[in-house]
GROMACS .gro file of C-alpha atoms in nm:
model
  110
    1MET     CA    1  -0.029  -0.025   0.030
    2PRO     CA    2   0.149   0.376  -0.096
    3ALA     CA    3   0.225   0.631   0.199
    4SER     CA    4  -0.016   0.858   0.178
    5LYS     CA    5   0.058   1.227   0.120
    6VAL     CA    6  -0.175   1.295   0.474
    7HIS     CA    7  -0.018   1.285   0.853
    8LYS     CA    8  -0.191   1.214   1.103
    9LEU     CA    9  -0.132   1.494   1.415
   10VAL     CA   10  -0.155   1.413   1.761
   11TRP     CA   11  -0.103   1.611   2.060
   12PHE     CA   12  -0.176   1.628   2.485
   13VAL     CA   13  -0.322   1.956   2.579
   14PRO     CA   14  -0.480   2.052   2.925
   15GLU     CA   15  -0.897   2.163   2.823
   16ALA     CA   16  -0.822   2.539   2.878
   17SER     CA   17  -0.597   2.530   2.610
   18LEU     CA   18  -0.760   2.316   2.369
   19ASP     CA   19  -0.943   2.598   2.143
   20VAL     CA   20  -0.615   2.781   2.106
   21THR     CA   21  -0.386   2.488   1.975
   22ARG     CA   22  -0.652   2.340   1.750
   23ASP     CA   23  -0.691   2.732   1.570
   24ALA     CA   24  -0.343   2.722   1.581
   25VAL     CA   25  -0.314   2.423   1.348
   26PHE     CA   26  -0.651   2.464   1.123
   27SER     CA   27  -0.505   2.790   1.060
   28ALA     CA   28  -0.181   2.663   0.986
   29GLY     CA   29  -0.379   2.413   0.746
   30ALA     CA   30  -0.438   2.106   0.893
   31GLY     CA   31  -0.808   1.949   0.978
   32ARG     CA   32  -0.914   1.945   0.591
   33ILE     CA   33  -1.080   1.610   0.505
   34GLY     CA   34  -1.255   1.652   0.120
   35GLU     CA   35  -1.486   1.968   0.132
   36TYR     CA   36  -1.474   1.970   0.556
   37GLU     CA   37  -1.261   2.129   0.742
   38ARG     CA   38  -1.146   2.201   1.126
   39CYS     CA   39  -1.154   1.799   1.163
   40SER     CA   40  -1.075   1.646   1.416
   41TRP     CA   41  -1.095   1.427   1.753
   42TYR     CA   42  -1.037   1.439   2.129
   43ALA     CA   43  -1.075   1.218   2.432
   44ALA     CA   44  -0.962   1.279   2.816
   45GLY     CA   45  -0.699   1.088   2.949
   46THR     CA   46  -0.383   1.190   3.210
   47GLY     CA   47  -0.090   1.305   3.122
   48THR     CA   48   0.223   1.222   3.408
   49PHE     CA   49   0.568   1.367   3.417
   50ARG     CA   50   0.818   1.505   3.703
   51ALA     CA   51   1.015   1.816   3.557
   52ARG     CA   52   1.365   1.817   3.667
   53GLU     CA   53   1.623   2.040   3.752
   54GLY     CA   54   1.644   2.352   3.526
   55ALA     CA   55   1.272   2.268   3.401
   56ASN     CA   56   1.042   2.549   3.407
   57PRO     CA   57   0.702   2.384   3.438
   58THR     CA   58   0.358   2.557   3.290
   59VAL     CA   59   0.173   2.282   3.581
   60GLY     CA   60   0.363   2.143   3.876
   61GLU     CA   61   0.656   2.167   4.031
   62VAL     CA   62   1.061   2.076   3.974
   63GLY     CA   63   1.130   1.737   4.109
   64ARG     CA   64   0.811   1.617   4.172
   65GLU     CA   65   0.573   1.369   3.968
   66GLU     CA   66   0.226   1.563   3.813
   67ARG     CA   67  -0.086   1.373   3.711
   68VAL     CA   68  -0.242   1.669   3.455
   69PRO     CA   69  -0.590   1.619   3.307
   70GLU     CA   70  -0.550   1.663   2.964
   71LEU     CA   71  -0.680   1.622   2.593
   72ARG     CA   72  -0.540   1.355   2.308
   73VAL     CA   73  -0.662   1.580   2.033
   74GLU     CA   74  -0.615   1.413   1.632
   75THR     CA   75  -0.589   1.552   1.314
   76VAL     CA   76  -0.498   1.516   0.980
   77VAL     CA   77  -0.184   1.732   0.777
   78PRO     CA   78  -0.069   1.793   0.437
   79LEU     CA   79   0.325   1.646   0.441
   80GLU     CA   80   0.401   1.984   0.317
   81LEU     CA   81   0.233   2.157   0.562
   82ALA     CA   82   0.361   1.922   0.825
   83GLY     CA   83   0.659   2.164   0.916
   84PRO     CA   84   0.416   2.470   0.966
   85VAL     CA   85   0.137   2.308   1.113
   86VAL     CA   86   0.391   2.179   1.407
   87ARG     CA   87   0.562   2.501   1.493
   88ALA     CA   88   0.235   2.671   1.465
   89LEU     CA   89   0.138   2.403   1.749
   90LEU     CA   90   0.409   2.455   1.941
   91ASP     CA   91   0.379   2.839   1.959
   92ALA     CA   92   0.019   2.826   2.106
   93HIS     CA   93   0.071   2.544   2.365
   94PRO     CA   94   0.095   2.637   2.723
   95TYR     CA   95   0.396   2.353   2.808
   96GLU     CA   96   0.769   2.406   2.776
   97GLU     CA   97   0.751   2.077   2.660
   98VAL     CA   98   0.451   1.960   2.395
   99ALA     CA   99   0.418   1.620   2.409
  100TYR     CA  100   0.338   1.516   2.029
  101GLU     CA  101   0.326   1.237   1.770
  102LEU     CA  102   0.335   1.272   1.331
  103TYR     CA  103   0.230   0.959   1.165
  104PRO     CA  104   0.262   0.870   0.839
  105LEU     CA  105  -0.130   0.734   0.690
  106VAL     CA  106  -0.166   0.469   0.406
  107GLU     CA  107  -0.415   0.541   0.142
  108VAL     CA  108  -0.639   0.267   0.058
  109GLU     CA  109  -0.790   0.174  -0.244
  110ALA     CA  110  -1.198   0.097  -0.163
   0.00000   0.00000   0.00000
């Protein structure tokens, strides 16, 4: 199966920053499927981390493990826009270190 020119972008964000991050990636060209735009999916979960010395955490304290309610957000990104879309996400996200994933999709003929 050939690789698609579309990738799946996944990121994790506190609910208060959901709209600002979605707006940023959509403005940069993500979330378009056919004649639809601003397409995404999200679900709640818990993020965990412990900030090390030298970090400047948005949530929690250095040296203490944190458990934070977050949303996992997914959308699609054309490969040629992946760089600008990820940059827009990083600029809009409140965290010092943003957890995100970018996956190539496989195109299937139906």
